[in-house]
Amino acid sequence: MPDVIPVDSVGIITPQIAQFETPLVLSCGQTLLSYQLVYETYGTLNTSASNAILICHALSGDHHAAGYHDMSDKKPGWWDSAIGPGKTIDTNKFFVIALNNLGGCCGSTGPSSINPDTGERWEATFPMVTVEDWVVSQARLADLLGIQTFAAIVGGSLGGMQALEWSIRYPDRLKSAVLVASAPKLSTQNIAFNEVARQSIRRDPEFFDGNYLNNETIPTNGLGLARMLGHITYLSDDALGAKFGRQMRHADYQYNYDIDFEVESYLRYQGEAFTKRFDANTYMLMTKALDYFDPAAKADNNLAKVLSQVTCEFLLVSFTTDWRFAPERSEEIVNALVKSGKPVSYAKIEASEGHDAFLFPIPRYMAVLNAFLTRIANNLTTESK
Amino acid sequence: MPDVIPVDSVGIITPQIAQFETPLVLSCGQTLLSYQLVYETYGTLNTSASNAILICHALSGDHHAAGYHDMSDKKPGWWDSAIGPGKTIDTNKFFVIALNNLGGCCGSTGPSSINPDTGERWEATFPMVTVEDWVVSQARLADLLGIQTFAAIVGGSLGGMQALEWSIRYPDRLKSAVLVASAPKLSTQNIAFNEVARQSIRRDPEFFDGNYLNNETIPTNGLGLARMLGHITYLSDDALGAKFGRQMRHADYQYNYDIDFEVESYLRYQGEAFTKRFDANTYMLMTKALDYFDPAAKADNNLAKVLSQVTCEFLLVSFTTDWRFAPERSEEIVNALVKSGKPVSYAKIEASEGHDAFLFPIPRYMAVLNAFLTRIANNLTTESK
């Protein structure tokens, strides 16, 4: 719906599909014989293919990070505020890639895709995927695009976990990793919230043990509920308070279970809207990928030991009111990097938005990220001279 | 299941029923023509009826606060650690009353009771009840028991709200109010969590718009889910972490939706156990009573103004890791009391247990409460001389 495309927009973007026919052995032991990944790119890859940035998405994100798909779009991509010519992640300097992860529901192979072996949707039979699997599949996409080494791999929340995994698994394939509002693993409380979200979905009779599309239905009640809960945890108590307080829909209490407080209406709306754009099986998979990520588990829970093998630089950013992945969680990674003698920059940003802050163009956050990436860009120039 | 009743137990207790035939006009405008309250008492009322303490229960509490119902009981009442001869709330000194609130499901008139007008269970037709309604009905119970003025009214969480309402509504009917882990009103986030809990229940097809018992079923999925969510918010992140960490059920990830982490199993168990003892309509009502409580709303949100009319002494207790009703929420009440020049003692207790701490016999908490009540008891003695 932009009347004109803003000058600092990447403009009209057409998603691309990469088809992979090399079998992918997943962490769970199952093998995907073939799969596709949908992705978008912004900016131009330089001749040395050294200026690529990979954007890894969070739980409910996708490949549409910036620009518009057509002029009727009401909104640009989810991180359009940060990606574009002259923006924080400057597409005049960088070639930016954003993809939808395997198991997703926005064009990459996932539970709602057709399983070529059966001719039916995968649904409940789609294998579990992990952060590690995503990183392997992203590396294959990089291969396809002719990118050996990324200038930066950037991600918020679950996206940050992917950037961290890249630094461990393919240390020579990235110059820098940017982890925003992330954590080295989920806390017990994080897992507990995920389990409630999954139970919300599983207990919806329309879920049909994950085979709802094949039963021509959608578990809207359960998925909506999971999103309502998620939403509370993405926002800070203060942000919710500032936005809604105890603002009422009517002059007086209704003394029934309709809307009394505006926050109730907001949550119901958020829940319902989500069910129209997201797949419940994908949501379940993504929460499990979050639960499972724990790179230090393989090394006696010694994160510093795991990180001793990384070679890229790091930027970590956290937000003061984020209680889902609190600053202390980012600091665990920072401290492990420091202990391993690795180069790391860290910024704890004052922000009222809670975990969701990673999606907002908060000036200090954008400035820190831009300064870091500008240095990366300058080093690229130096190196290619 | 006690082989012998401990010497500091109130012993075998028989709940009593008070039947009220005076119509009760509720906040919602509806009138209950008759109703009953189930209650227990511990200790002996002195001749001047000045040594009574009222215990107000929280969301899922009841009248069985101390002692055993019979020798086959596996556990004593929910606050047995604090109530008994020689205990913090000393039944050698005080006559302690605990009741099940109106709308409850443990013997007092509530949604699962028979509506005498129809001969059927009330269920969804049971009127909304508020903290104010509870306090009015508690005052009628006090009248029946010959108690004009309580030595103390004590409550944790939602129970603290009742004690606060008592101090405002019947200032001459209590000498002291003890509010533990409480708040002057819910925050937006609190309301949001309650709304998710209610939606969990309402979206369960077995809920039948609240008429499930009349349909010979129970919304176990929804009520269990609500309890799982509630449980997470009652505990601190640290407490959950200390209890379960990322402890796994099996040596390896299962890559399915069964139990991977022990915390998942714990939550499912807690949810299921709750559905066997609690009524979903009562849970819904209690969450609404929480949402609605806001005594300052009647006075331009000026809590100090509302509290200018109180005459009792106050003790407030909060717990450092309580994030449902954080210490700041208790401090709002403390500050308003100080502003109004009212006597108030306040203790913020170091405790890892989160909101649930109010149920635990944490030594400093028990010591503070005991010191406060001992002084109250001594003053009673002085007055009666």
Short mmCIF file of C-alpha atoms in Angstrom, two decimals, chain B:
data_model
loop_
_atom_site.label_atom_id
_atom_site.label_comp_id
_atom_site.label_asym_id
_atom_site.label_seq_id
_atom_site.Cartn_x
_atom_site.Cartn_y
_atom_site.Cartn_z
CA MET B 1 -1.75 -40.14 56.65
CA PRO B 2 -0.14 -38.87 59.84
CA ASP B 3 0.57 -41.87 62.06
CA VAL B 4 0.18 -39.52 64.95
CA ILE B 5 -1.05 -35.95 64.86
CA PRO B 6 1.96 -33.66 65.47
CA VAL B 7 1.77 -31.81 68.78
CA ASP B 8 1.84 -28.44 67.05
CA SER B 9 -1.07 -29.36 64.76
CA VAL B 10 -4.59 -28.08 65.27
CA GLY B 11 -5.52 -31.76 64.93
CA ILE B 12 -8.59 -33.30 63.34
CA ILE B 13 -10.86 -30.54 62.07
CA THR B 14 -14.44 -30.74 60.94
CA PRO B 15 -15.53 -28.08 58.45
CA GLN B 16 -18.68 -26.22 59.37
CA ILE B 17 -21.40 -24.76 57.19
CA ALA B 18 -23.00 -21.36 57.71
CA GLN B 19 -26.27 -20.92 55.88
CA PHE B 20 -27.35 -17.36 55.05
CA GLU B 21 -30.92 -16.52 54.15
CA THR B 22 -30.52 -12.72 53.98
CA PRO B 23 -30.27 -11.76 50.29
CA LEU B 24 -26.84 -10.58 49.22
CA VAL B 25 -26.76 -7.88 46.55
CA LEU B 26 -23.57 -8.43 44.57
CA SER B 27 -21.35 -5.87 42.83
CA CYS B 28 -22.63 -7.11 39.48
CA GLY B 29 -26.18 -6.11 40.41
CA GLN B 30 -27.52 -9.62 40.83
CA THR B 31 -28.81 -10.87 44.17
CA LEU B 32 -28.14 -14.18 45.85
CA LEU B 33 -31.24 -14.94 47.89
CA SER B 34 -29.49 -17.50 50.01
CA TYR B 35 -26.05 -19.06 50.12
CA GLN B 36 -23.76 -21.04 52.32
CA LEU B 37 -20.16 -20.66 53.35
CA VAL B 38 -18.02 -23.53 54.51
CA TYR B 39 -15.41 -22.68 57.12
CA GLU B 40 -13.06 -24.09 59.70
CA THR B 41 -11.91 -22.65 63.01
CA TYR B 42 -8.79 -23.33 65.02
CA GLY B 43 -8.20 -22.27 68.61
CA THR B 44 -10.73 -20.74 70.99
CA LEU B 45 -12.59 -17.45 70.82
CA ASN B 46 -11.95 -15.51 74.03
CA THR B 47 -14.79 -14.11 76.08
CA SER B 48 -14.42 -10.61 74.65
CA ALA B 49 -14.33 -12.09 71.12
CA SER B 50 -11.24 -10.00 70.47
CA ASN B 51 -8.75 -12.68 69.46
CA ALA B 52 -10.14 -13.71 66.08
CA ILE B 53 -8.01 -13.87 62.96
CA LEU B 54 -9.57 -14.28 59.54
CA ILE B 55 -7.53 -16.07 56.90
CA CYS B 56 -8.50 -15.06 53.34
CA HIS B 57 -7.54 -17.50 50.63
CA ALA B 58 -5.92 -16.91 47.24
CA LEU B 59 -7.09 -18.00 43.81
CA SER B 60 -7.15 -21.75 44.29
CA GLY B 61 -7.25 -21.91 48.08
CA ASP B 62 -10.06 -23.03 50.35
CA HIS B 63 -11.27 -23.22 53.97
CA HIS B 64 -8.99 -26.11 54.90
CA ALA B 65 -6.03 -24.07 56.05
CA ALA B 66 -4.75 -26.23 58.90
CA GLY B 67 -4.99 -29.66 60.50
CA TYR B 68 -6.44 -32.84 59.09
CA HIS B 69 -9.95 -33.90 58.17
CA ASP B 70 -9.23 -37.48 59.17
CA MET B 71 -6.36 -39.81 59.83
CA SER B 72 -6.27 -40.95 56.19
CA ASP B 73 -5.36 -37.43 54.93
CA LYS B 74 -2.08 -37.40 53.06
CA LYS B 75 -1.51 -33.74 53.71
CA PRO B 76 -2.70 -31.18 56.24
CA GLY B 77 -4.43 -27.88 55.29
CA TRP B 78 -2.71 -25.51 52.87
CA TRP B 79 -1.21 -23.21 55.53
CA ASP B 80 -0.63 -25.78 58.25
CA SER B 81 3.01 -24.72 58.42
CA ALA B 82 1.90 -21.36 59.82
CA ILE B 83 -1.24 -22.13 61.85
CA GLY B 84 -1.27 -24.18 65.03
CA PRO B 85 -0.49 -24.19 68.74
CA GLY B 86 2.84 -22.39 69.18
CA LYS B 87 3.16 -21.75 65.44
CA THR B 88 3.47 -18.39 63.69
CA ILE B 89 -0.29 -17.86 63.81
CA ASP B 90 -0.59 -19.25 67.30
CA THR B 91 -3.88 -20.98 68.00
CA ASN B 92 -3.06 -20.90 71.72
CA LYS B 93 -3.58 -17.14 71.45
CA PHE B 94 -5.88 -16.67 68.49
CA PHE B 95 -9.19 -18.00 67.25
CA VAL B 96 -8.47 -18.54 63.57
CA ILE B 97 -11.18 -18.72 60.92
CA ALA B 98 -10.62 -19.88 57.36
CA LEU B 99 -13.44 -20.05 54.84
CA ASN B 100 -14.06 -20.97 51.25
CA ASN B 101 -15.16 -17.86 49.41
CA LEU B 102 -18.48 -17.42 47.68
CA GLY B 103 -18.20 -18.75 44.15
CA GLY B 104 -15.76 -21.39 45.36
CA CYS B 105 -15.90 -25.09 44.70
CA CYS B 106 -15.02 -26.57 48.06
CA GLY B 107 -18.31 -26.35 49.91
CA SER B 108 -19.38 -22.71 49.68
CA THR B 109 -22.11 -21.75 47.24
CA GLY B 110 -20.64 -21.47 43.79
CA PRO B 111 -21.13 -22.42 40.15
CA SER B 112 -21.11 -26.15 40.88
CA SER B 113 -23.78 -25.78 43.61
CA ILE B 114 -27.46 -26.41 43.01
CA ASN B 115 -29.46 -23.27 42.30
CA PRO B 116 -32.50 -23.70 44.56
CA ASP B 117 -34.67 -21.82 42.06
CA THR B 118 -34.06 -24.33 39.27
CA GLY B 119 -32.98 -27.49 41.07
CA GLU B 120 -30.00 -27.61 38.68
CA ARG B 121 -26.39 -26.60 39.10
CA TRP B 122 -25.74 -22.91 38.67
CA GLU B 123 -22.74 -23.37 36.38
CA ALA B 124 -22.59 -20.52 33.84
CA THR B 125 -25.54 -18.74 35.42
CA PHE B 126 -23.73 -18.18 38.70
CA PRO B 127 -23.24 -14.43 39.10
CA MET B 128 -19.79 -12.83 39.03
CA VAL B 129 -18.45 -12.20 42.51
CA THR B 130 -15.88 -9.62 43.51
CA VAL B 131 -13.43 -9.08 46.34
CA GLU B 132 -15.96 -6.61 47.74
CA ASP B 133 -18.69 -9.27 47.69
CA TRP B 134 -16.40 -11.69 49.49
CA VAL B 135 -15.63 -9.19 52.19
CA VAL B 136 -19.34 -8.46 52.75
CA SER B 137 -20.06 -12.18 52.98
CA GLN B 138 -17.09 -12.67 55.33
CA ALA B 139 -18.45 -9.90 57.57
CA ARG B 140 -21.77 -11.75 57.74
CA LEU B 141 -19.90 -14.88 58.78
CA ALA B 142 -18.14 -12.83 61.46
CA ASP B 143 -21.54 -11.57 62.69
CA LEU B 144 -22.77 -15.13 62.90
CA LEU B 145 -19.73 -16.14 64.95
CA GLY B 146 -20.15 -13.16 67.25
CA ILE B 147 -17.04 -11.36 66.11
CA GLN B 148 -17.34 -7.61 65.80
CA THR B 149 -13.66 -6.83 65.42
CA PHE B 150 -10.89 -9.06 64.13
CA ALA B 151 -7.48 -8.95 65.76
CA ALA B 152 -6.09 -9.48 62.29
CA ILE B 153 -7.20 -10.27 58.78
CA VAL B 154 -4.49 -12.11 56.91
CA GLY B 155 -4.16 -13.02 53.27
CA GLY B 156 -1.62 -13.80 50.59
CA SER B 157 -1.98 -12.71 46.96
CA LEU B 158 -5.73 -12.41 46.21
CA GLY B 159 -6.21 -13.00 49.95
CA GLY B 160 -4.24 -9.82 50.65
CA MET B 161 -6.64 -7.92 48.43
CA GLN B 162 -9.47 -9.10 50.66
CA ALA B 163 -7.61 -7.93 53.77
CA LEU B 164 -7.05 -4.55 52.08
CA GLU B 165 -10.72 -4.29 51.15
CA TRP B 166 -11.69 -5.11 54.75
CA SER B 167 -9.54 -2.22 55.99
CA ILE B 168 -11.31 0.18 53.64
CA ARG B 169 -14.88 -1.10 53.89
CA TYR B 170 -15.05 -1.96 57.59
CA PRO B 171 -12.31 0.11 59.19
CA ASP B 172 -13.65 -0.48 62.70
CA ARG B 173 -13.89 -4.22 62.32
CA LEU B 174 -10.19 -5.08 62.29
CA LYS B 175 -7.20 -4.13 64.43
CA SER B 176 -4.69 -5.17 61.81
CA ALA B 177 -4.34 -6.32 58.24
CA VAL B 178 -1.58 -8.57 56.94
CA LEU B 179 -1.06 -8.49 53.17
CA VAL B 180 1.47 -10.98 51.85
CA ALA B 181 2.69 -10.96 48.23
CA SER B 182 -0.23 -8.78 47.27
CA ALA B 183 -1.00 -5.75 45.09
CA PRO B 184 -3.46 -2.87 45.09
CA LYS B 185 -4.67 -3.95 41.64
CA LEU B 186 -3.53 -6.15 38.79
CA SER B 187 -1.04 -4.92 36.22
CA THR B 188 -1.81 -5.17 32.52
CA GLN B 189 0.43 -8.22 32.33
CA ASN B 190 -1.42 -9.86 35.23
CA ILE B 191 -4.74 -9.31 33.45
CA ALA B 192 -3.24 -10.60 30.21
CA PHE B 193 -2.15 -13.87 31.85
CA ASN B 194 -5.60 -14.25 33.41
CA GLU B 195 -7.22 -13.71 30.03
CA VAL B 196 -5.07 -16.45 28.47
CA ALA B 197 -6.05 -18.77 31.33
CA ARG B 198 -9.73 -18.02 30.78
CA GLN B 199 -9.43 -18.47 27.04
CA SER B 200 -7.74 -21.84 27.64
CA ILE B 201 -10.84 -22.94 29.51
CA ARG B 202 -13.41 -21.32 27.24
CA ARG B 203 -11.87 -22.78 24.09
CA ASP B 204 -12.09 -26.30 25.43
CA PRO B 205 -15.10 -27.87 23.65
CA GLU B 206 -15.86 -29.69 26.91
CA PHE B 207 -16.50 -26.33 28.57
CA PHE B 208 -19.93 -26.02 26.94
CA ASP B 209 -20.04 -22.29 27.67
CA GLY B 210 -19.71 -23.07 31.34
CA ASN B 211 -22.41 -25.74 31.49
CA TYR B 212 -20.13 -28.74 31.44
CA LEU B 213 -21.33 -30.51 34.57
CA ASN B 214 -24.89 -30.36 33.29
CA ASN B 215 -23.41 -31.95 30.15
CA GLU B 216 -21.72 -34.59 32.30
CA THR B 217 -18.19 -33.61 31.41
CA ILE B 218 -15.30 -31.44 32.63
CA PRO B 219 -13.00 -29.16 30.57
CA THR B 220 -9.87 -30.92 31.79
CA ASN B 221 -7.74 -29.86 28.83
CA GLY B 222 -8.48 -26.18 29.22
CA LEU B 223 -8.39 -26.06 33.00
CA GLY B 224 -5.18 -28.07 33.04
CA LEU B 225 -3.62 -25.69 30.57
CA ALA B 226 -4.67 -22.67 32.63
CA ARG B 227 -3.05 -24.23 35.68
CA MET B 228 0.17 -25.06 33.81
CA LEU B 229 0.45 -21.43 32.78
CA GLY B 230 -0.46 -20.19 36.25
CA HIS B 231 2.14 -22.47 37.76
CA ILE B 232 4.94 -20.94 35.69
CA THR B 233 3.97 -17.48 36.91
CA TYR B 234 3.83 -18.58 40.55
CA LEU B 235 7.42 -19.75 40.47
CA SER B 236 10.51 -17.71 39.78
CA ASP B 237 12.73 -18.40 36.79
CA ASP B 238 15.44 -19.27 39.31
CA ALA B 239 13.22 -21.62 41.30
CA LEU B 240 12.16 -23.48 38.16
CA GLY B 241 15.79 -23.58 37.09
CA ALA B 242 16.99 -24.87 40.43
CA LYS B 243 14.27 -27.51 40.53
CA PHE B 244 14.51 -28.81 36.97
CA GLY B 245 17.19 -27.00 34.98
CA ARG B 246 17.32 -28.65 31.57
CA GLN B 247 17.08 -32.08 33.20
CA MET B 248 16.00 -34.60 30.61
CA ARG B 249 13.75 -37.64 30.87
CA HIS B 250 15.90 -39.72 28.53
CA ALA B 251 19.59 -39.76 27.68
CA ASP B 252 18.87 -38.11 24.35
CA TYR B 253 16.33 -35.83 22.75
CA GLN B 254 13.23 -37.71 21.61
CA TYR B 255 12.56 -35.54 18.55
CA ASN B 256 8.84 -35.80 19.15
CA TYR B 257 6.27 -34.13 21.40
CA ASP B 258 6.52 -36.54 24.32
CA ILE B 259 8.53 -35.59 27.36
CA ASP B 260 12.03 -34.35 26.64
CA PHE B 261 12.54 -32.17 29.70
CA GLU B 262 11.39 -33.00 33.20
CA VAL B 263 9.76 -29.59 33.56
CA GLU B 264 7.32 -30.59 30.81
CA SER B 265 6.30 -33.65 32.78
CA TYR B 266 5.97 -31.61 35.97
CA LEU B 267 3.69 -29.05 34.33
CA ARG B 268 1.49 -31.68 32.74
CA TYR B 269 1.17 -33.41 36.11
CA GLN B 270 0.36 -30.17 37.92
CA GLY B 271 -2.25 -29.30 35.34
CA GLU B 272 -3.91 -32.69 35.46
CA ALA B 273 -3.91 -32.90 39.25
CA PHE B 274 -5.61 -29.50 39.46
CA THR B 275 -8.51 -30.59 37.25
CA LYS B 276 -9.33 -33.29 39.78
CA ARG B 277 -9.76 -30.87 42.63
CA PHE B 278 -10.91 -27.60 41.14
CA ASP B 279 -13.91 -26.32 39.21
CA ALA B 280 -13.32 -24.46 35.95
CA ASN B 281 -16.16 -21.95 36.48
CA THR B 282 -14.77 -21.10 39.90
CA TYR B 283 -11.33 -20.60 38.37
CA MET B 284 -12.82 -18.24 35.81
CA LEU B 285 -14.69 -16.28 38.51
CA MET B 286 -11.62 -15.98 40.73
CA THR B 287 -9.52 -14.59 37.88
CA LYS B 288 -12.20 -12.00 37.17
CA ALA B 289 -12.34 -11.02 40.84
CA LEU B 290 -8.60 -10.44 40.62
CA ASP B 291 -8.93 -8.37 37.45
CA TYR B 292 -11.73 -6.24 38.89
CA PHE B 293 -10.12 -5.37 42.21
CA ASP B 294 -9.00 -1.76 42.13
CA PRO B 295 -10.06 0.18 45.22
CA ALA B 296 -8.28 3.36 44.09
CA ALA B 297 -10.32 3.52 40.88
CA LYS B 298 -13.18 5.05 42.88
CA ALA B 299 -10.87 7.85 44.04
CA ASP B 300 -9.15 9.08 40.88
CA ASN B 301 -6.57 6.30 41.23
CA ASN B 302 -5.36 7.93 44.42
CA LEU B 303 -4.69 4.98 46.70
CA ALA B 304 -3.46 7.20 49.52
CA LYS B 305 -6.82 8.98 49.49
CA VAL B 306 -8.69 5.69 49.73
CA LEU B 307 -6.44 4.54 52.55
CA SER B 308 -6.87 7.78 54.50
CA GLN B 309 -10.01 6.21 55.99
CA VAL B 310 -8.38 3.06 57.34
CA THR B 311 -7.74 2.75 61.06
CA CYS B 312 -5.97 -0.60 61.46
CA GLU B 313 -2.27 -1.31 61.50
CA PHE B 314 -0.71 -2.97 58.50
CA LEU B 315 1.97 -5.52 57.87
CA LEU B 316 3.03 -6.02 54.28
CA VAL B 317 5.37 -8.76 53.14
CA SER B 318 6.82 -9.26 49.67
CA PHE B 319 9.33 -11.69 48.20
CA THR B 320 12.35 -10.77 46.11
CA THR B 321 11.76 -13.26 43.26
CA ASP B 322 7.98 -12.79 43.04
CA TRP B 323 7.36 -11.47 39.52
CA ARG B 324 3.60 -11.99 39.52
CA PHE B 325 3.10 -9.58 42.42
CA ALA B 326 6.57 -8.10 42.62
CA PRO B 327 7.80 -6.24 45.73
CA GLU B 328 7.08 -2.94 43.93
CA ARG B 329 3.38 -3.81 43.99
CA SER B 330 3.38 -4.24 47.78
CA GLU B 331 5.40 -1.05 48.03
CA GLU B 332 2.66 0.87 46.23
CA ILE B 333 0.42 0.04 49.18
CA VAL B 334 3.15 0.76 51.73
CA ASN B 335 3.85 4.13 50.14
CA ALA B 336 0.17 5.04 50.02
CA LEU B 337 -0.19 4.15 53.71
CA VAL B 338 2.88 6.17 54.63
CA LYS B 339 1.51 9.09 52.61
CA SER B 340 -1.72 8.83 54.57
CA GLY B 341 0.21 8.72 57.84
CA LYS B 342 -0.97 5.21 58.69
CA PRO B 343 1.04 2.70 60.74
CA VAL B 344 2.63 0.14 58.47
CA SER B 345 5.40 -2.42 58.77
CA TYR B 346 6.96 -3.81 55.65
CA ALA B 347 9.34 -6.68 55.01
CA LYS B 348 10.81 -7.62 51.66
CA ILE B 349 11.98 -11.18 52.17
CA GLU B 350 14.84 -12.80 50.25
CA ALA B 351 13.25 -15.93 48.84
CA SER B 352 13.84 -17.99 45.73
CA GLU B 353 10.30 -19.39 45.50
CA GLY B 354 8.68 -16.57 43.49
CA HIS B 355 5.03 -15.74 44.19
CA ASP B 356 4.50 -19.14 45.80
CA ALA B 357 6.83 -18.05 48.62
CA PHE B 358 3.80 -16.82 50.57
CA LEU B 359 2.83 -20.45 51.16
CA PHE B 360 6.22 -21.53 52.47
CA PRO B 361 7.45 -21.34 56.09
CA ILE B 362 10.44 -19.19 55.18
CA PRO B 363 12.08 -18.39 58.54
CA ARG B 364 12.42 -14.59 58.17
CA TYR B 365 8.88 -14.33 56.79
CA MET B 366 7.48 -16.42 59.62
CA ALA B 367 9.51 -14.44 62.16
CA VAL B 368 8.20 -11.10 60.89
CA LEU B 369 4.61 -12.34 60.86
CA ASN B 370 4.97 -13.87 64.30
CA ALA B 371 6.48 -10.71 65.80
CA PHE B 372 3.66 -8.63 64.36
CA LEU B 373 0.94 -10.98 65.64
CA THR B 374 2.61 -11.39 69.03
CA ARG B 375 2.39 -7.63 69.48
CA ILE B 376 -1.25 -7.73 68.41
CA ALA B 377 -1.88 -10.52 70.93
CA ASN B 378 -0.13 -8.60 73.70
CA ASN B 379 -2.19 -5.50 72.98
CA LEU B 380 -5.36 -7.60 73.22
CA THR B 381 -4.26 -8.82 76.62
CA THR B 382 -3.51 -5.28 77.75
CA GLU B 383 -6.85 -4.02 76.51
CA SER B 384 -8.82 -6.76 78.22
CA LYS B 385 -7.14 -6.05 81.57
#
